[in-house]
Coordinates of C-alpha atoms in Angstrom, one line a residue:
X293 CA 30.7 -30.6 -25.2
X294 CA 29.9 -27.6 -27.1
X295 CA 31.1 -24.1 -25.0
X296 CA 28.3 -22.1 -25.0
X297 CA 29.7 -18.3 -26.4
X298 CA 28.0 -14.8 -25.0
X299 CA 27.3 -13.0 -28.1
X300 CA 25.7 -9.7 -29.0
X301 CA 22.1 -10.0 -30.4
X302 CA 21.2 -6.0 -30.3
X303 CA 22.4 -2.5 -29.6
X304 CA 21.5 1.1 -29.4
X305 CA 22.2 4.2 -28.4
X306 CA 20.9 7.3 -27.6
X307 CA 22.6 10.8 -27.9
X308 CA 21.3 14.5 -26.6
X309 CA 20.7 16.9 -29.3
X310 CA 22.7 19.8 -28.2
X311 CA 26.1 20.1 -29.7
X312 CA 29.2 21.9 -29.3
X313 CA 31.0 22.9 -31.7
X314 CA 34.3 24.0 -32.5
X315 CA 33.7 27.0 -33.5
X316 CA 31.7 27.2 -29.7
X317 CA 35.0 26.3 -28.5
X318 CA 36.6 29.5 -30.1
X319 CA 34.1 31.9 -28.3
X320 CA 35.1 30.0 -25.3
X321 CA 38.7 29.5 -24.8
X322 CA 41.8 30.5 -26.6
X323 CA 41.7 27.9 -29.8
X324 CA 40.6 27.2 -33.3
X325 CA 39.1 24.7 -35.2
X326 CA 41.6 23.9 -37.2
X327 CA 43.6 23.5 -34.0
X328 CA 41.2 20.8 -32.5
X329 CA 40.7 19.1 -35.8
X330 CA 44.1 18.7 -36.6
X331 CA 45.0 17.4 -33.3
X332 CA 41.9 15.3 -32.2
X333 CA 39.9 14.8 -35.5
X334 CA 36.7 16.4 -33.4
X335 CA 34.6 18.6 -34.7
X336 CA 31.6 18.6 -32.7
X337 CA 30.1 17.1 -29.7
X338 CA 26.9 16.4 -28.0
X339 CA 26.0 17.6 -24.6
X340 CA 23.4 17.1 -21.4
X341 CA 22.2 20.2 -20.2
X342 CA 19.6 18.6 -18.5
X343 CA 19.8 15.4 -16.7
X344 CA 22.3 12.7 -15.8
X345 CA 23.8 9.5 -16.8
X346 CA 21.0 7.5 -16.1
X347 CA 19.2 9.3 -18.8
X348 CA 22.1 8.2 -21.2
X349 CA 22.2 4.9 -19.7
X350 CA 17.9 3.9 -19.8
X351 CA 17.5 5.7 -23.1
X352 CA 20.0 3.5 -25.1
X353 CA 18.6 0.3 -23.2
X354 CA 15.5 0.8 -24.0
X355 CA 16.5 1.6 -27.8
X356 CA 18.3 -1.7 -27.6
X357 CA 15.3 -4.0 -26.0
X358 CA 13.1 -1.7 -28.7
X359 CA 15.0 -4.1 -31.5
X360 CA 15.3 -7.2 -29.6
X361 CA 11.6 -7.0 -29.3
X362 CA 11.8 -8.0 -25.3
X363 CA 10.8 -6.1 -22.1
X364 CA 12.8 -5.3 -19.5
X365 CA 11.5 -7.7 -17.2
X366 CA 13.0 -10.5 -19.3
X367 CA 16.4 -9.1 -18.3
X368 CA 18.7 -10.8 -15.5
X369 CA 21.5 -8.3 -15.1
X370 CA 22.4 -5.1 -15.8
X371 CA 26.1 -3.9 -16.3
X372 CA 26.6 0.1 -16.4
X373 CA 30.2 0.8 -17.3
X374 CA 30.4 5.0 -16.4
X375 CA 32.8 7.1 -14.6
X376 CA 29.9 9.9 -13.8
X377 CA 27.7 7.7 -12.4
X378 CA 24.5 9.6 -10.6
X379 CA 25.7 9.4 -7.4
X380 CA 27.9 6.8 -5.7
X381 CA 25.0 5.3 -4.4
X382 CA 22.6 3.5 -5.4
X383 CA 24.5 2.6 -8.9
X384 CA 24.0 3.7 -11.8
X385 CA 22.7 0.3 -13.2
X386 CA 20.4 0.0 -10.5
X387 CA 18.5 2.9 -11.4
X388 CA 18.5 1.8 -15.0
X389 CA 17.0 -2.0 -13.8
X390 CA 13.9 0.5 -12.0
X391 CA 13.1 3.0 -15.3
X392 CA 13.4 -0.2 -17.4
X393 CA 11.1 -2.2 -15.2
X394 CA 13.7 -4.9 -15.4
X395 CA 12.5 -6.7 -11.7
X396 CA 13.5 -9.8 -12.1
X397 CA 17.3 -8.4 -12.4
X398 CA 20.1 -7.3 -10.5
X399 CA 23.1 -5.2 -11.7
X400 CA 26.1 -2.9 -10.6
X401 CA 28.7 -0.3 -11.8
X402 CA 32.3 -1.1 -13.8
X403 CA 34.5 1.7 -13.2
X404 CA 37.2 1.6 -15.8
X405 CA 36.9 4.9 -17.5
X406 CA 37.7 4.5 -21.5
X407 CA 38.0 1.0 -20.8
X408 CA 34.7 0.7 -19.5
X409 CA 33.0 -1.3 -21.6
X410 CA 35.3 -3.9 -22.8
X411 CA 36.0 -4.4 -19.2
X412 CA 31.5 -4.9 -18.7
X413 CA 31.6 -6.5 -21.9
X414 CA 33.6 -9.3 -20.7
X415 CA 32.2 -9.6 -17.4
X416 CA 28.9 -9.7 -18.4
X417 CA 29.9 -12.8 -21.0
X418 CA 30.9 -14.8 -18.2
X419 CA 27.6 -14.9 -16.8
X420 CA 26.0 -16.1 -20.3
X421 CA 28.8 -18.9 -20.5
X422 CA 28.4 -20.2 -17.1
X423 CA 24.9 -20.4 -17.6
X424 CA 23.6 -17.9 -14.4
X425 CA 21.8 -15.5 -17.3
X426 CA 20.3 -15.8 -20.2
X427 CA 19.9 -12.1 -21.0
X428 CA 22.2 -9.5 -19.9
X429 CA 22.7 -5.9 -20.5
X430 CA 26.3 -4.2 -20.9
X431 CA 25.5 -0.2 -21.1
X432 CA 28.6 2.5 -21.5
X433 CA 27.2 5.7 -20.5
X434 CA 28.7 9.0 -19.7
X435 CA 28.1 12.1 -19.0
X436 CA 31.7 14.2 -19.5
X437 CA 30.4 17.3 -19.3
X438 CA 29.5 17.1 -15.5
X439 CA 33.2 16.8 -14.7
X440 CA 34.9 18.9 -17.9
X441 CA 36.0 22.4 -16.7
X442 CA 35.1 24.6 -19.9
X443 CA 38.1 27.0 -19.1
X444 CA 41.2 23.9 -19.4
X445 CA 42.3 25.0 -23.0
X446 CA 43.5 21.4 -23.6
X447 CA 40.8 19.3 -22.0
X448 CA 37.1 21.0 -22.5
X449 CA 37.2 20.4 -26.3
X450 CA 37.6 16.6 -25.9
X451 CA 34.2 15.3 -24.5
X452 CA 31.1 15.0 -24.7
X453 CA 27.9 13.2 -23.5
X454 CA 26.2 9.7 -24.7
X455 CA 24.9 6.3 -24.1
X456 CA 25.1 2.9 -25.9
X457 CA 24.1 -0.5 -24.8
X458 CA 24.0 -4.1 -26.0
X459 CA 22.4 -7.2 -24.6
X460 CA 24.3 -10.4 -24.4
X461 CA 22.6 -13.7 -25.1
X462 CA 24.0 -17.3 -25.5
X463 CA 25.0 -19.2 -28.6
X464 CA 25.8 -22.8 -28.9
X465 CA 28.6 -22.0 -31.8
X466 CA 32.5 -22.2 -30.7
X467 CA 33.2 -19.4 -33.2
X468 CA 30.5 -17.4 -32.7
X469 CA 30.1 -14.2 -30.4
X470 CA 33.1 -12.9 -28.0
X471 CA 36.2 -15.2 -29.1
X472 CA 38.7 -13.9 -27.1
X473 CA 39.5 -11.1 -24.4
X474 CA 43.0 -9.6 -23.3
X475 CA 42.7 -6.6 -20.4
X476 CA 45.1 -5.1 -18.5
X477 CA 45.4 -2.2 -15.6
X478 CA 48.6 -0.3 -14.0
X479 CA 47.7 1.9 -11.3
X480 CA 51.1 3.5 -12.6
X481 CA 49.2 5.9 -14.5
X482 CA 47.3 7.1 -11.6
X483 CA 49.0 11.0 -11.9
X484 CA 48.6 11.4 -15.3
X485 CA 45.2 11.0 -15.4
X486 CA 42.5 11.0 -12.8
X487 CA 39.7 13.1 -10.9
X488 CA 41.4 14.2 -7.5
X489 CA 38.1 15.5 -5.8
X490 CA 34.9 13.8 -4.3
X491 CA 36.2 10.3 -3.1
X492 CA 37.3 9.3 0.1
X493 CA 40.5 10.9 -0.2
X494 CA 39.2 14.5 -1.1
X495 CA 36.2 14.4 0.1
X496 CA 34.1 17.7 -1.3
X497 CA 35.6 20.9 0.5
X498 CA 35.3 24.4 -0.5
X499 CA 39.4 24.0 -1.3
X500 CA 38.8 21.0 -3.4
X501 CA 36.1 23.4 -5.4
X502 CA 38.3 26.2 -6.0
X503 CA 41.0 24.2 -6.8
X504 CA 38.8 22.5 -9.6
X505 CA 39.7 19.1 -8.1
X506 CA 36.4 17.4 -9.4
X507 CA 37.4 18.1 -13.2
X508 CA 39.3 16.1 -15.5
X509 CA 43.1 16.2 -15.0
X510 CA 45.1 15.0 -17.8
X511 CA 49.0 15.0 -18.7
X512 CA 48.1 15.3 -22.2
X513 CA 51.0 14.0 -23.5
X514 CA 52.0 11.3 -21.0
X515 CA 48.9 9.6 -21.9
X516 CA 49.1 9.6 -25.5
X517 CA 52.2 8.2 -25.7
X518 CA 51.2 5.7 -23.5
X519 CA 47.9 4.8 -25.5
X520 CA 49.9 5.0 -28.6
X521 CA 51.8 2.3 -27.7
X522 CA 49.7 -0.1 -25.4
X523 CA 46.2 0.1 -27.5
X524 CA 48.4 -0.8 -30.7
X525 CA 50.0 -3.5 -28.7
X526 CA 47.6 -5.0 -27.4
X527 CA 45.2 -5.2 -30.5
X528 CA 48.2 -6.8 -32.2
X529 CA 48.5 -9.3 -29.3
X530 CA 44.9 -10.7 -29.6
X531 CA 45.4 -10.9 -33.4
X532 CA 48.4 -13.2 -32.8
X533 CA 47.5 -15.3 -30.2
X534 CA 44.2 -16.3 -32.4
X535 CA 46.6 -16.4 -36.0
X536 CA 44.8 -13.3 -37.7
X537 CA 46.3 -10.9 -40.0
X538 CA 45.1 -7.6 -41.0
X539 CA 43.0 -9.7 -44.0
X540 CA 41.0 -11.5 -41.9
X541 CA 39.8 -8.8 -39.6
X542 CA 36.9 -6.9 -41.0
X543 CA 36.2 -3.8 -38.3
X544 CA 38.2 -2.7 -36.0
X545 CA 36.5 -0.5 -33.3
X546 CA 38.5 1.3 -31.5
X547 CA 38.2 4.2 -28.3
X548 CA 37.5 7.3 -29.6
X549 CA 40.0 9.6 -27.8
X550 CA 41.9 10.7 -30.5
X551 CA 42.6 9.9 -34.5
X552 CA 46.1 10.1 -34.5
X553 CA 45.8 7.3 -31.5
X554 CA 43.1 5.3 -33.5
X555 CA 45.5 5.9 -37.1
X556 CA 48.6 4.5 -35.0
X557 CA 46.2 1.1 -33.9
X558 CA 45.0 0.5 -37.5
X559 CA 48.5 0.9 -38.8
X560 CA 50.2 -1.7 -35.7
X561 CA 47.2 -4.0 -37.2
X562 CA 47.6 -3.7 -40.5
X563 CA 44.5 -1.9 -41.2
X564 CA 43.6 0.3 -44.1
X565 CA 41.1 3.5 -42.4
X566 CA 38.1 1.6 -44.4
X567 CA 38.4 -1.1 -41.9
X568 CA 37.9 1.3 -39.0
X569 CA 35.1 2.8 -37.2
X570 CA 35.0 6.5 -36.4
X571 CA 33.0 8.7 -34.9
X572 CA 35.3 10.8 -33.0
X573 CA 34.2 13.8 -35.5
X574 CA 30.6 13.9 -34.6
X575 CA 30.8 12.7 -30.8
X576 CA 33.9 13.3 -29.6
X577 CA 35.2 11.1 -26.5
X578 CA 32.4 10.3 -24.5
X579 CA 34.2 7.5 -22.3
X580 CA 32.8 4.2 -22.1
X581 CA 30.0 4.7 -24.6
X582 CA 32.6 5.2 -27.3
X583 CA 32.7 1.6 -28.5
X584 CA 29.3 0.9 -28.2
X585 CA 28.0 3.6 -29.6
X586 CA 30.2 3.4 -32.6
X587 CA 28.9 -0.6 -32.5
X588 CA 25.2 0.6 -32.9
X589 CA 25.7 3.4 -35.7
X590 CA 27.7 0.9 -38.1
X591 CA 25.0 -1.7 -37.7
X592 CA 22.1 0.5 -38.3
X593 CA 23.7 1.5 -40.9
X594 CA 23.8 -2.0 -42.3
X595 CA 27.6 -1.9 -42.4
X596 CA 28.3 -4.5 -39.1
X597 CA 27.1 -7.7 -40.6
X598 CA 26.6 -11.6 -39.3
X599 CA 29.5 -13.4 -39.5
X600 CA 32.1 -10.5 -39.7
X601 CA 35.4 -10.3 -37.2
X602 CA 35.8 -7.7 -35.0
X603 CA 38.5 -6.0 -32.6
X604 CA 38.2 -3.4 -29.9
X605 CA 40.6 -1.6 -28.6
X606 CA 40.7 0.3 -25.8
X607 CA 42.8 2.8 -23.5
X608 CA 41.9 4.6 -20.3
X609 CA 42.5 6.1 -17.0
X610 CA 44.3 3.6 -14.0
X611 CA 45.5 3.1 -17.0
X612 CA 43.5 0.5 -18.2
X613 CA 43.5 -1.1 -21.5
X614 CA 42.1 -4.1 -23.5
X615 CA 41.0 -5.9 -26.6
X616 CA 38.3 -8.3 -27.4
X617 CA 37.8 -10.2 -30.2
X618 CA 34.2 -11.1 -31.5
X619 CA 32.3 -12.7 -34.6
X620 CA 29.4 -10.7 -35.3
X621 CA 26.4 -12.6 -34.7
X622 CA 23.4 -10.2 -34.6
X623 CA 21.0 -10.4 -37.9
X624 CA 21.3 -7.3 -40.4
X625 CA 19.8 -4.1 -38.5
X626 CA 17.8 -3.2 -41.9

């Protein structure tokens, strides 16, 4: 019997206009562009003044149902992967299922942080293979900026805001659509990188407020060296266990957190920078949109084409991590 594959047949994305630059960032705190750039590869950033995730989130599904040609009421689940969801309740995707006008669906919220997507991405594909949907949408929306405090030096020039979604449909061809998946979590990493305030265990205070406790906390350098190693490793690991060398894989699309993490992947894959998508210049890291967003530009652009491997790679906070292997399936864009 032929296994029915989950396979992406559209995506968009939708950005705000604003941007931050780096030379914003020198009015702001004590850096300089050449600073961030050498160090990050970012030189600019987009930002929400006005609205919320859910903006990100319904904007870049309705982009993606725009090229599909459907309505939303053909969809049967939505999957919002976001660490700044609207509130903690309702979710974020159901609020997206209600602007869409998807009625006929039900969804919920993946909280993964950078890993956000692949970890939605997956879990939505079971639900194609098993046959429970026929149509499902995987958005990565986040808005950073709500929870980036513009005075951390070291963290502030890192994010920004966006939205990117794909829908997921069924194909009948064993090679086609998402291959292979390999994800991983260690609640080890817990202290290095987090958001302290808000939950049940800080709930808001005045003292979790002036202690900034609903920003961003990040070791900076304990997490690097932990993405260096486990984003390369685990890219390498899926090209292995499905006998693929850096010849036979044609994009890899990695997290965009950082270009010396993303330059240490390629290399562990055998990758020339050709082979790799990046954004990180234009957008910054805007979470769980990253991969999705950089999916949507590149096939726009006519460069993601039918029948072309992929890899992405991913590293986040819990930590969390993962790759997924895919064979492009969507039509040209243009």
């Amino acid at each position: 019997m032929t296994k029915t594959r989950a396979t992406i047949t559209a995506v968009g994305h939708w950005v705000p206009e604003e941007r931050l630059t780096n030379a914003d960032f020198e009015k702001m705190v004590d850096t300089t562009d050449e600073w961030i750039r050498t160090r990050t590869g970012i030189v600019e950033r987009r930002i929400l003044r006005e609205g919320a995730t859910s903006d990100l989130a319904t904007n870049a599904v309705r982009a993606t149902l725009a090229i599909r040609g459907i309505t939303g009421a053909e969809i049967d689940l939505i999957i919002v992967a976001t660490v700044t969801p609207d509130m903690f309740f309702p979710s974020t995707a159901c609020l997206v299922q209600e602007r869409i006008g998807a009625k006929h669906a039900w969804g919920f919220d993946v909280s993964a942080a950078c890993s956000g997507f692949p970890f939605a991405l997956v879990t939505g594909a079971q639900f194609i293979e098993n046959g429970t949907c026929r149509k499902v949408i995987v958005v990565g929306a986040d808005k950073m900026s709500s929870i980036t405090d513009y005075t951390d030096r070291a963290n502030s020039i890192l994010f920004g805001d966006a939205g990117a979604a794909v829908l997921l449909e069924a194909s009948g061809d064993p090679a086609a659509g998402i291959v292979d998946h390999i994800l991983h979590c260690d609640g080890a990493g817990e202290k290095a990188l987090n958001m302290r305030g808000g939950g049940s265990l800080n709930p808001p205070t005045h003292e979790t407020v002036d202690k900034k406790m609903h920003y961003i906390f990040q070791d900076g350098k304990t997490v690097f060296k932990s993405a260096v190693v486990s984003m390369a490793d685990v890219s390498a690991e899926i090209m292995e266990r499905n006998h693929l060398t850096g010849k036979d894989v044609d994009w890899l699309v990695p997290h965009q957190a950082n270009l010396r993490i993303i330059d240490a992947t390629a290399s562990r894959m055998g990758l020339d920078r050709d082979k790799v998508m990046i954004n990180i210049d234009r957008y910054g890291n805007t979470t769980a949109a990253t991969i999705p967003l950089c999916l949507s530009e590149w096939w726009a652009a006519g460069k993601l084409r039918k029948g072309q491997t992929i890899v992405l790679a991913s590293f986040g906070a819990g930590y969390t991590w993962g790759s997924v292997l895919m064979k492009w399936t969507a039509e040209n864009a243009n």
